[in-house]
mmCIF file with all atom_site columns, C-alpha atoms in Angstrom:
data_model
loop_
_atom_site.group_PDB
_atom_site.id
_atom_site.type_symbol
_atom_site.label_atom_id
_atom_site.label_alt_id
_atom_site.label_comp_id
_atom_site.label_asym_id
_atom_site.label_entity_id
_atom_site.label_seq_id
_atom_site.pdbx_PDB_ins_code
_atom_site.Cartn_x
_atom_site.Cartn_y
_atom_site.Cartn_z
_atom_site.occupancy
_atom_site.B_iso_or_equiv
_atom_site.pdbx_formal_charge
_atom_site.auth_seq_id
_atom_site.auth_comp_id
_atom_site.auth_asym_id
_atom_site.auth_atom_id
_atom_site.pdbx_PDB_model_num
ATOM 1   C CA . MET C 1 1   ? 98.519 68.295 213.966 1.00 48.00 ? 1412 MET C CA 1
ATOM 2   C CA . SER C 1 2   ? 97.597 64.651 214.043 1.00 65.00 ? 1413 SER C CA 1
ATOM 3   C CA . GLU C 1 3   ? 93.454 63.923 214.763 1.00 83.00 ? 1414 GLU C CA 1
ATOM 4   C CA . ARG C 1 4   ? 93.218 62.683 217.820 1.00 86.00 ? 1415 ARG C CA 1
ATOM 5   C CA . ASN C 1 5   ? 91.117 59.126 218.338 1.00 89.00 ? 1416 ASN C CA 1
ATOM 6   C CA . PHE C 1 6   ? 88.916 59.492 221.174 1.00 92.00 ? 1417 PHE C CA 1
ATOM 7   C CA . LYS C 1 7   ? 88.298 56.076 221.317 1.00 91.00 ? 1418 LYS C CA 1
ATOM 8   C CA . GLU C 1 8   ? 92.080 55.015 221.813 1.00 92.00 ? 1419 GLU C CA 1
ATOM 9   C CA . GLU C 1 9   ? 91.913 58.009 224.674 1.00 95.00 ? 1420 GLU C CA 1
ATOM 10  C CA . PHE C 1 10  ? 88.752 56.169 226.443 1.00 95.00 ? 1421 PHE C CA 1
ATOM 11  C CA . ASP C 1 11  ? 91.327 53.042 226.079 1.00 95.00 ? 1422 ASP C CA 1
ATOM 12  C CA . ASP C 1 12  ? 94.388 54.241 227.536 1.00 97.00 ? 1423 ASP C CA 1
ATOM 13  C CA . ILE C 1 13  ? 92.079 56.053 230.776 1.00 97.00 ? 1424 ILE C CA 1
ATOM 14  C CA . ILE C 1 14  ? 90.657 52.696 231.487 1.00 97.00 ? 1425 ILE C CA 1
ATOM 15  C CA . LYS C 1 15  ? 94.183 50.453 230.743 1.00 97.00 ? 1426 LYS C CA 1
ATOM 16  C CA . ASN C 1 16  ? 96.658 52.671 232.545 1.00 97.00 ? 1427 ASN C CA 1
ATOM 17  C CA . VAL C 1 17  ? 94.394 54.623 234.367 1.00 98.00 ? 1428 VAL C CA 1
ATOM 18  C CA . ILE C 1 18  ? 91.607 52.569 235.914 1.00 98.00 ? 1429 ILE C CA 1
ATOM 19  C CA . ALA C 1 19  ? 92.236 49.685 235.630 1.00 98.00 ? 1430 ALA C CA 1
ATOM 20  C CA . PRO C 1 20  ? 95.817 48.933 237.464 1.00 98.00 ? 1431 PRO C CA 1
ATOM 21  C CA . ILE C 1 21  ? 93.542 51.304 240.957 1.00 98.00 ? 1432 ILE C CA 1
ATOM 22  C CA . PHE C 1 22  ? 91.599 48.916 240.613 1.00 98.00 ? 1433 PHE C CA 1
ATOM 23  C CA . LYS C 1 23  ? 94.037 45.614 240.629 1.00 97.00 ? 1434 LYS C CA 1
ATOM 24  C CA . GLU C 1 24  ? 95.743 46.437 243.056 1.00 97.00 ? 1435 GLU C CA 1
ATOM 25  C CA . LYS C 1 25  ? 92.358 46.425 245.435 1.00 97.00 ? 1436 LYS C CA 1
ATOM 26  C CA . GLY C 1 26  ? 91.561 42.954 244.382 1.00 97.00 ? 1437 GLY C CA 1
ATOM 27  C CA . PHE C 1 27  ? 88.931 43.204 241.705 1.00 97.00 ? 1438 PHE C CA 1
ATOM 28  C CA . LYS C 1 28  ? 89.021 41.360 238.069 1.00 97.00 ? 1439 LYS C CA 1
ATOM 29  C CA . LYS C 1 29  ? 88.594 43.094 234.609 1.00 96.00 ? 1440 LYS C CA 1
ATOM 30  C CA . TYR C 1 30  ? 86.420 42.285 231.952 1.00 95.00 ? 1441 TYR C CA 1
ATOM 31  C CA . GLY C 1 31  ? 85.141 44.127 230.062 1.00 95.00 ? 1442 GLY C CA 1
ATOM 32  C CA . LEU C 1 32  ? 84.103 47.865 231.155 1.00 97.00 ? 1443 LEU C CA 1
ATOM 33  C CA . ASN C 1 33  ? 83.867 46.292 234.563 1.00 97.00 ? 1444 ASN C CA 1
ATOM 34  C CA . PHE C 1 34  ? 85.556 45.375 237.184 1.00 98.00 ? 1445 PHE C CA 1
ATOM 35  C CA . HIS C 1 35  ? 84.264 42.613 240.453 1.00 97.00 ? 1446 HIS C CA 1
ATOM 36  C CA . ARG C 1 36  ? 85.224 41.907 244.088 1.00 97.00 ? 1447 ARG C CA 1
ATOM 37  C CA . GLU C 1 37  ? 84.489 39.000 245.369 1.00 96.00 ? 1448 GLU C CA 1
ATOM 38  C CA . SER C 1 38  ? 84.719 38.355 250.124 1.00 95.00 ? 1449 SER C CA 1
ATOM 39  C CA . GLY C 1 39  ? 82.691 35.121 250.825 1.00 94.00 ? 1450 GLY C CA 1
ATOM 40  C CA . GLU C 1 40  ? 78.471 36.167 250.235 1.00 95.00 ? 1451 GLU C CA 1
ATOM 41  C CA . ILE C 1 41  ? 79.496 39.635 248.593 1.00 97.00 ? 1452 ILE C CA 1
ATOM 42  C CA . ILE C 1 42  ? 79.932 40.855 245.133 1.00 97.00 ? 1453 ILE C CA 1
ATOM 43  C CA . GLN C 1 43  ? 81.310 44.575 244.285 1.00 97.00 ? 1454 GLN C CA 1
ATOM 44  C CA . VAL C 1 44  ? 80.767 46.348 240.331 1.00 97.00 ? 1455 VAL C CA 1
ATOM 45  C CA . PHE C 1 45  ? 82.622 49.294 238.926 1.00 97.00 ? 1456 PHE C CA 1
ATOM 46  C CA . ASN C 1 46  ? 80.852 50.043 235.504 1.00 97.00 ? 1457 ASN C CA 1
ATOM 47  C CA . ILE C 1 47  ? 82.425 52.728 233.528 1.00 97.00 ? 1458 ILE C CA 1
ATOM 48  C CA . GLN C 1 48  ? 79.095 53.090 230.596 1.00 96.00 ? 1459 GLN C CA 1
ATOM 49  C CA . ARG C 1 49  ? 79.621 55.069 227.266 1.00 94.00 ? 1460 ARG C CA 1
ATOM 50  C CA . ASN C 1 50  ? 77.077 56.617 226.330 1.00 92.00 ? 1461 ASN C CA 1
ATOM 51  C CA . ARG C 1 51  ? 74.987 55.783 223.366 1.00 91.00 ? 1462 ARG C CA 1
ATOM 52  C CA . TYR C 1 52  ? 75.652 58.736 221.427 1.00 90.00 ? 1463 TYR C CA 1
ATOM 53  C CA . ASN C 1 53  ? 79.378 59.178 221.405 1.00 88.00 ? 1464 ASN C CA 1
ATOM 54  C CA . THR C 1 54  ? 80.756 60.179 218.052 1.00 85.00 ? 1465 THR C CA 1
ATOM 55  C CA . PRO C 1 55  ? 84.104 60.273 216.588 1.00 82.00 ? 1466 PRO C CA 1
ATOM 56  C CA . THR C 1 56  ? 84.358 63.700 217.868 1.00 84.00 ? 1467 THR C CA 1
ATOM 57  C CA . TYR C 1 57  ? 83.857 63.739 221.557 1.00 87.00 ? 1468 TYR C CA 1
ATOM 58  C CA . MET C 1 58  ? 83.076 60.688 223.797 1.00 92.00 ? 1469 MET C CA 1
ATOM 59  C CA . SER C 1 59  ? 81.610 60.607 227.794 1.00 95.00 ? 1470 SER C CA 1
ATOM 60  C CA . PHE C 1 60  ? 81.661 58.248 230.233 1.00 96.00 ? 1471 PHE C CA 1
ATOM 61  C CA . VAL C 1 61  ? 80.042 57.695 233.162 1.00 95.00 ? 1472 VAL C CA 1
ATOM 62  C CA . PHE C 1 62  ? 80.539 55.426 235.944 1.00 95.00 ? 1473 PHE C CA 1
ATOM 63  C CA . ASN C 1 63  ? 78.589 53.513 237.983 1.00 95.00 ? 1474 ASN C CA 1
ATOM 64  C CA . VAL C 1 64  ? 78.917 50.981 241.189 1.00 95.00 ? 1475 VAL C CA 1
ATOM 65  C CA . GLY C 1 65  ? 77.008 47.684 242.891 1.00 95.00 ? 1476 GLY C CA 1
ATOM 66  C CA . ILE C 1 66  ? 76.282 45.536 245.496 1.00 96.00 ? 1477 ILE C CA 1
ATOM 67  C CA . GLU C 1 67  ? 75.587 42.047 246.298 1.00 96.00 ? 1478 GLU C CA 1
ATOM 68  C CA . ASP C 1 68  ? 74.503 39.396 248.557 1.00 96.00 ? 1479 ASP C CA 1
ATOM 69  C CA . LYS C 1 69  ? 75.103 36.671 246.647 1.00 96.00 ? 1480 LYS C CA 1
ATOM 70  C CA . GLY C 1 70  ? 72.896 34.536 248.744 1.00 95.00 ? 1481 GLY C CA 1
ATOM 71  C CA . LEU C 1 71  ? 70.030 37.257 248.792 1.00 94.00 ? 1482 LEU C CA 1
ATOM 72  C CA . PHE C 1 72  ? 70.378 37.630 244.967 1.00 94.00 ? 1483 PHE C CA 1
ATOM 73  C CA . LYS C 1 73  ? 69.244 34.019 245.012 1.00 93.00 ? 1484 LYS C CA 1
ATOM 74  C CA . LYS C 1 74  ? 66.165 34.571 247.386 1.00 90.00 ? 1485 LYS C CA 1
ATOM 75  C CA . LYS C 1 75  ? 65.046 37.175 244.623 1.00 88.00 ? 1486 LYS C CA 1
ATOM 76  C CA . ASN C 1 76  ? 66.073 35.602 241.332 1.00 89.00 ? 1487 ASN C CA 1
ATOM 77  C CA . ASP C 1 77  ? 65.216 31.969 242.267 1.00 88.00 ? 1488 ASP C CA 1
ATOM 78  C CA . ARG C 1 78  ? 68.767 31.688 241.081 1.00 93.00 ? 1489 ARG C CA 1
ATOM 79  C CA . GLU C 1 79  ? 72.600 32.030 241.904 1.00 94.00 ? 1490 GLU C CA 1
ATOM 80  C CA . ILE C 1 80  ? 74.757 34.969 240.973 1.00 93.00 ? 1491 ILE C CA 1
ATOM 81  C CA . SER C 1 81  ? 76.399 35.050 237.257 1.00 91.00 ? 1492 SER C CA 1
ATOM 82  C CA . LYS C 1 82  ? 80.634 35.278 238.120 1.00 88.00 ? 1493 LYS C CA 1
ATOM 83  C CA . LYS C 1 83  ? 80.008 38.342 236.444 1.00 92.00 ? 1494 LYS C CA 1
ATOM 84  C CA . PRO C 1 84  ? 77.287 40.144 237.714 1.00 93.00 ? 1495 PRO C CA 1
ATOM 85  C CA . LYS C 1 85  ? 76.641 43.749 235.945 1.00 94.00 ? 1496 LYS C CA 1
ATOM 86  C CA . GLU C 1 86  ? 76.037 46.634 238.220 1.00 94.00 ? 1497 GLU C CA 1
ATOM 87  C CA . TYR C 1 87  ? 72.018 46.816 236.946 1.00 92.00 ? 1498 TYR C CA 1
ATOM 88  C CA . GLU C 1 88  ? 71.942 43.505 238.220 1.00 93.00 ? 1499 GLU C CA 1
ATOM 89  C CA . CYS C 1 89  ? 72.546 44.499 242.348 1.00 94.00 ? 1500 CYS C CA 1
ATOM 90  C CA . GLY C 1 90  ? 70.467 44.751 245.106 1.00 93.00 ? 1501 GLY C CA 1
ATOM 91  C CA . ILE C 1 91  ? 72.495 48.484 245.717 1.00 93.00 ? 1502 ILE C CA 1
ATOM 92  C CA . ARG C 1 92  ? 73.224 50.161 242.779 1.00 91.00 ? 1503 ARG C CA 1
ATOM 93  C CA . SER C 1 93  ? 73.736 53.570 241.516 1.00 89.00 ? 1504 SER C CA 1
ATOM 94  C CA . ARG C 1 94  ? 75.766 56.669 239.737 1.00 88.00 ? 1505 ARG C CA 1
ATOM 95  C CA . PHE C 1 95  ? 79.185 57.244 242.066 1.00 86.00 ? 1506 PHE C CA 1
ATOM 96  C CA . SER C 1 96  ? 78.235 60.735 241.048 1.00 82.00 ? 1507 SER C CA 1
ATOM 97  C CA . ASN C 1 97  ? 75.416 60.504 243.221 1.00 76.00 ? 1508 ASN C CA 1
ATOM 98  C CA . VAL C 1 98  ? 76.453 58.371 246.350 1.00 76.00 ? 1509 VAL C CA 1
ATOM 99  C CA . LYS C 1 99  ? 78.988 61.867 246.630 1.00 71.00 ? 1510 LYS C CA 1
ATOM 100 C CA . ASN C 1 100 ? 76.385 65.168 245.397 1.00 65.00 ? 1511 ASN C CA 1
ATOM 101 C CA . ASN C 1 101 ? 73.394 63.627 244.057 1.00 63.00 ? 1512 ASN C CA 1
ATOM 102 C CA . GLU C 1 102 ? 74.332 64.961 240.818 1.00 70.00 ? 1513 GLU C CA 1
ATOM 103 C CA . GLU C 1 103 ? 75.429 63.068 237.534 1.00 75.00 ? 1514 GLU C CA 1
ATOM 104 C CA . GLN C 1 104 ? 79.261 63.741 236.340 1.00 85.00 ? 1515 GLN C CA 1
ATOM 105 C CA . TRP C 1 105 ? 79.931 62.245 233.022 1.00 92.00 ? 1516 TRP C CA 1
ATOM 106 C CA . TYR C 1 106 ? 83.080 62.662 232.279 1.00 95.00 ? 1517 TYR C CA 1
ATOM 107 C CA . LEU C 1 107 ? 83.723 63.905 228.254 1.00 94.00 ? 1518 LEU C CA 1
ATOM 108 C CA . LEU C 1 108 ? 86.603 63.465 225.271 1.00 95.00 ? 1519 LEU C CA 1
ATOM 109 C CA . ASN C 1 109 ? 86.193 66.216 222.986 1.00 92.00 ? 1520 ASN C CA 1
ATOM 110 C CA . LYS C 1 110 ? 88.982 68.574 221.944 1.00 92.00 ? 1521 LYS C CA 1
ATOM 111 C CA . LYS C 1 111 ? 88.611 71.050 224.037 1.00 93.00 ? 1522 LYS C CA 1
ATOM 112 C CA . VAL C 1 112 ? 90.151 68.006 226.416 1.00 95.00 ? 1523 VAL C CA 1
ATOM 113 C CA . ASN C 1 113 ? 93.421 68.047 228.236 1.00 95.00 ? 1524 ASN C CA 1
ATOM 114 C CA . LEU C 1 114 ? 93.564 63.961 227.967 1.00 96.00 ? 1525 LEU C CA 1
ATOM 115 C CA . ASP C 1 115 ? 96.636 64.894 230.758 1.00 96.00 ? 1526 ASP C CA 1
ATOM 116 C CA . ASP C 1 116 ? 94.207 66.968 233.373 1.00 97.00 ? 1527 ASP C CA 1
ATOM 117 C CA . LEU C 1 117 ? 91.283 64.130 233.036 1.00 97.00 ? 1528 LEU C CA 1
ATOM 118 C CA . LYS C 1 118 ? 93.577 61.173 233.687 1.00 97.00 ? 1529 LYS C CA 1
ATOM 119 C CA . LYS C 1 119 ? 94.798 62.868 236.740 1.00 97.00 ? 1530 LYS C CA 1
ATOM 120 C CA . LYS C 1 120 ? 90.860 64.084 238.174 1.00 95.00 ? 1531 LYS C CA 1
ATOM 121 C CA . ILE C 1 121 ? 89.932 60.819 237.485 1.00 96.00 ? 1532 ILE C CA 1
ATOM 122 C CA . ASN C 1 122 ? 92.604 58.577 238.885 1.00 97.00 ? 1533 ASN C CA 1
ATOM 123 C CA . LYS C 1 123 ? 91.635 62.177 242.286 1.00 95.00 ? 1534 LYS C CA 1
ATOM 124 C CA . GLU C 1 124 ? 87.971 60.893 241.701 1.00 93.00 ? 1535 GLU C CA 1
ATOM 125 C CA . ILE C 1 125 ? 88.443 57.073 242.026 1.00 95.00 ? 1536 ILE C CA 1
ATOM 126 C CA . ARG C 1 126 ? 91.206 56.853 244.222 1.00 95.00 ? 1537 ARG C CA 1
ATOM 127 C CA . ASN C 1 127 ? 89.980 59.691 247.072 1.00 93.00 ? 1538 ASN C CA 1
ATOM 128 C CA . ASN C 1 128 ? 86.075 58.469 246.555 1.00 92.00 ? 1539 ASN C CA 1
ATOM 129 C CA . VAL C 1 129 ? 85.349 55.317 244.559 1.00 94.00 ? 1540 VAL C CA 1
ATOM 130 C CA . ILE C 1 130 ? 87.746 52.864 246.605 1.00 96.00 ? 1541 ILE C CA 1
ATOM 131 C CA . PRO C 1 131 ? 86.706 54.572 249.791 1.00 95.00 ? 1542 PRO C CA 1
ATOM 132 C CA . PHE C 1 132 ? 82.946 53.914 248.824 1.00 94.00 ? 1543 PHE C CA 1
ATOM 133 C CA . LEU C 1 133 ? 83.470 50.348 247.478 1.00 96.00 ? 1544 LEU C CA 1
ATOM 134 C CA . ASP C 1 134 ? 86.029 49.241 250.617 1.00 97.00 ? 1545 ASP C CA 1
ATOM 135 C CA . LYS C 1 135 ? 83.486 50.460 253.786 1.00 95.00 ? 1546 LYS C CA 1
ATOM 136 C CA . ASN C 1 136 ? 80.360 48.357 251.943 1.00 95.00 ? 1547 ASN C CA 1
ATOM 137 C CA . ILE C 1 137 ? 82.530 45.101 252.082 1.00 95.00 ? 1548 ILE C CA 1
ATOM 138 C CA . ASP C 1 138 ? 80.619 45.196 255.173 1.00 95.00 ? 1549 ASP C CA 1
ATOM 139 C CA . PRO C 1 139 ? 77.231 44.523 254.218 1.00 95.00 ? 1550 PRO C CA 1
ATOM 140 C CA . LYS C 1 140 ? 76.267 45.994 258.375 1.00 92.00 ? 1551 LYS C CA 1
ATOM 141 C CA . ASN C 1 141 ? 77.016 49.547 256.267 1.00 93.00 ? 1552 ASN C CA 1
ATOM 142 C CA . TRP C 1 142 ? 74.118 48.730 253.447 1.00 93.00 ? 1553 TRP C CA 1
ATOM 143 C CA . ILE C 1 143 ? 71.719 50.006 256.174 1.00 92.00 ? 1554 ILE C CA 1
ATOM 144 C CA . SER C 1 144 ? 72.301 54.154 256.163 1.00 87.00 ? 1555 SER C CA 1
ATOM 145 C CA . LEU C 1 145 ? 72.469 53.376 251.951 1.00 86.00 ? 1556 LEU C CA 1
ATOM 146 C CA . VAL C 1 146 ? 69.002 51.809 251.247 1.00 87.00 ? 1557 VAL C CA 1
ATOM 147 C CA . ASN C 1 147 ? 67.282 54.329 253.906 1.00 83.00 ? 1558 ASN C CA 1
ATOM 148 C CA . SER C 1 148 ? 69.401 57.773 252.724 1.00 77.00 ? 1559 SER C CA 1
ATOM 149 C CA . ARG C 1 149 ? 68.312 56.978 249.109 1.00 66.00 ? 1560 ARG C CA 1
ATOM 150 C CA . LYS C 1 150 ? 65.729 56.024 247.023 1.00 56.00 ? 1561 LYS C CA 1
ATOM 151 C CA . TYR C 1 151 ? 67.791 54.707 244.067 1.00 62.00 ? 1562 TYR C CA 1
ATOM 152 C CA . TYR C 1 152 ? 70.230 52.993 246.140 1.00 82.00 ? 1563 TYR C CA 1
ATOM 153 C CA . VAL C 1 153 ? 68.366 50.031 245.754 1.00 83.00 ? 1564 VAL C CA 1
ATOM 154 C CA . ASN C 1 154 ? 67.174 48.602 242.731 1.00 77.00 ? 1565 ASN C CA 1
ATOM 155 C CA . CYS C 1 155 ? 63.491 47.149 243.922 1.00 84.00 ? 1566 CYS C CA 1
ATOM 156 C CA . ILE C 1 156 ? 61.395 47.639 247.359 1.00 86.00 ? 1567 ILE C CA 1
ATOM 157 C CA . PHE C 1 157 ? 62.222 43.974 247.920 1.00 88.00 ? 1568 PHE C CA 1
ATOM 158 C CA . SER C 1 158 ? 66.486 44.365 247.960 1.00 90.00 ? 1569 SER C CA 1
ATOM 159 C CA . LYS C 1 159 ? 65.531 46.872 250.102 1.00 90.00 ? 1570 LYS C CA 1
ATOM 160 C CA . PHE C 1 160 ? 63.741 44.275 252.954 1.00 90.00 ? 1571 PHE C CA 1
ATOM 161 C CA . LEU C 1 161 ? 65.420 41.855 252.768 1.00 92.00 ? 1572 LEU C CA 1
ATOM 162 C CA . ILE C 1 162 ? 69.070 44.024 252.727 1.00 94.00 ? 1573 ILE C CA 1
ATOM 163 C CA . ILE C 1 163 ? 67.074 45.484 256.723 1.00 93.00 ? 1574 ILE C CA 1
ATOM 164 C CA . LEU C 1 164 ? 66.006 42.431 257.405 1.00 92.00 ? 1575 LEU C CA 1
ATOM 165 C CA . LYS C 1 165 ? 69.018 40.355 257.356 1.00 93.00 ? 1576 LYS C CA 1
ATOM 166 C CA . TYR C 1 166 ? 71.448 43.448 258.364 1.00 94.00 ? 1577 TYR C CA 1
ATOM 167 C CA . GLY C 1 167 ? 68.777 45.226 260.291 1.00 91.00 ? 1578 GLY C CA 1
ATOM 168 C CA . ASP C 1 168 ? 65.438 45.229 262.390 1.00 90.00 ? 1579 ASP C CA 1
ATOM 169 C CA . LYS C 1 169 ? 63.764 43.412 261.285 1.00 89.00 ? 1580 LYS C CA 1
ATOM 170 C CA . ARG C 1 170 ? 60.961 44.575 262.576 1.00 91.00 ? 1581 ARG C CA 1
ATOM 171 C CA . LYS C 1 171 ? 61.439 47.759 260.637 1.00 91.00 ? 1582 LYS C CA 1
ATOM 172 C CA . ALA C 1 172 ? 61.850 44.672 257.234 1.00 90.00 ? 1583 ALA C CA 1
ATOM 173 C CA . HIS C 1 173 ? 58.229 43.956 258.077 1.00 89.00 ? 1584 HIS C CA 1
ATOM 174 C CA . LYS C 1 174 ? 56.902 47.413 257.728 1.00 91.00 ? 1585 LYS C CA 1
ATOM 175 C CA . ILE C 1 175 ? 58.583 47.501 254.426 1.00 88.00 ? 1586 ILE C CA 1
ATOM 176 C CA . LEU C 1 176 ? 56.516 45.462 252.890 1.00 86.00 ? 1587 LEU C CA 1
ATOM 177 C CA . ARG C 1 177 ? 53.520 46.101 254.877 1.00 88.00 ? 1588 ARG C CA 1
ATOM 178 C CA . ASP C 1 178 ? 53.131 49.897 253.564 1.00 88.00 ? 1589 ASP C CA 1
ATOM 179 C CA . TYR C 1 179 ? 54.294 48.595 250.124 1.00 85.00 ? 1590 TYR C CA 1
ATOM 180 C CA . TYR C 1 180 ? 51.966 46.523 250.164 1.00 84.00 ? 1591 TYR C CA 1
ATOM 181 C CA . GLN C 1 181 ? 49.131 48.717 251.500 1.00 85.00 ? 1592 GLN C CA 1
ATOM 182 C CA . GLU C 1 182 ? 50.367 51.491 248.667 1.00 83.00 ? 1593 GLU C CA 1
ATOM 183 C CA . LYS C 1 183 ? 49.739 48.854 245.553 1.00 80.00 ? 1594 LYS C CA 1
ATOM 184 C CA . ILE C 1 184 ? 46.418 47.902 247.240 1.00 80.00 ? 1595 ILE C CA 1
ATOM 185 C CA . LYS C 1 185 ? 45.237 51.478 247.708 1.00 81.00 ? 1596 LYS C CA 1
ATOM 186 C CA . LYS C 1 186 ? 47.002 52.374 243.762 1.00 76.00 ? 1597 LYS C CA 1
ATOM 187 C CA . LYS C 1 187 ? 45.244 49.337 242.458 1.00 72.00 ? 1598 LYS C CA 1
ATOM 188 C CA . GLN C 1 188 ? 48.586 47.610 240.743 1.00 67.00 ? 1599 GLN C CA 1
ATOM 189 C CA . PRO C 1 189 ? 48.753 44.827 239.057 1.00 60.00 ? 1600 PRO C CA 1
ATOM 190 C CA . TYR C 1 190 ? 48.349 41.659 241.448 1.00 59.00 ? 1601 TYR C CA 1
ATOM 191 C CA . GLY C 1 191 ? 51.881 40.819 240.104 1.00 59.00 ? 1602 GLY C CA 1
ATOM 192 C CA . TYR C 1 192 ? 53.274 42.867 242.747 1.00 68.00 ? 1603 TYR C CA 1
ATOM 193 C CA . LEU C 1 193 ? 50.623 41.576 245.085 1.00 74.00 ? 1604 LEU C CA 1
ATOM 194 C CA . ASP C 1 194 ? 51.589 37.445 244.325 1.00 77.00 ? 1605 ASP C CA 1
ATOM 195 C CA . ASP C 1 195 ? 55.293 38.694 245.245 1.00 78.00 ? 1606 ASP C CA 1
ATOM 196 C CA . ILE C 1 196 ? 54.832 40.687 248.534 1.00 79.00 ? 1607 ILE C CA 1
ATOM 197 C CA . LYS C 1 197 ? 52.705 37.733 249.834 1.00 79.00 ? 1608 LYS C CA 1
ATOM 198 C CA . LYS C 1 198 ? 55.403 34.879 248.625 1.00 79.00 ? 1609 LYS C CA 1
ATOM 199 C CA . TYR C 1 199 ? 57.898 37.359 250.807 1.00 77.00 ? 1610 TYR C CA 1
ATOM 200 C CA . ALA C 1 200 ? 55.851 38.062 253.810 1.00 80.00 ? 1611 ALA C CA 1
ATOM 201 C CA . GLN C 1 201 ? 54.557 33.366 253.760 1.00 79.00 ? 1612 GLN C CA 1
ATOM 202 C CA . GLU C 1 202 ? 58.798 33.025 253.137 1.00 77.00 ? 1613 GLU C CA 1
ATOM 203 C CA . PHE C 1 203 ? 59.261 35.209 255.760 1.00 76.00 ? 1614 PHE C CA 1
ATOM 204 C CA . ASN C 1 204 ? 56.628 34.068 258.580 1.00 73.00 ? 1615 ASN C CA 1
#
């Protein structure tokens, strides 16, 4: 029996299982990332390989990111890249966390049947990942995300700006006030306070 090449199997999964699904939905592929834009909204689906993969063992996980281009510019004083990384997005998460708050890594080793793994990944993306991204192409649905779990937003200012633009302005102001009081109480470095004051002044 010939030795299995897990790097080739990984590439095969992307080419013949994952990429066709995202192409159907209007995503463009760049390396291990897929991007889709709708007006000011950009979405990212990322396949992250384990840094400790070996010739006899490979694992990988799925990440999702969603960003409003205008809000990105307010936070970073620059336009968002045409090919943003998932970790640059205001809303981001391991996709498995979206479902059940547990990390789910996919494995490739001698004990794993490749065809079964392909079927599992195909089902996961079609039944769960795509519906999540389709629903959240509408930023009005982001409010429930940013209010549900802290790890959905990459920083407090992302949460503030999302709620300010798409939710309740009074709640957004309260987020900033509470964060300011927290930093004062913990005697955090003044860089945090400078950022808070900048947002407070800009948005009155």
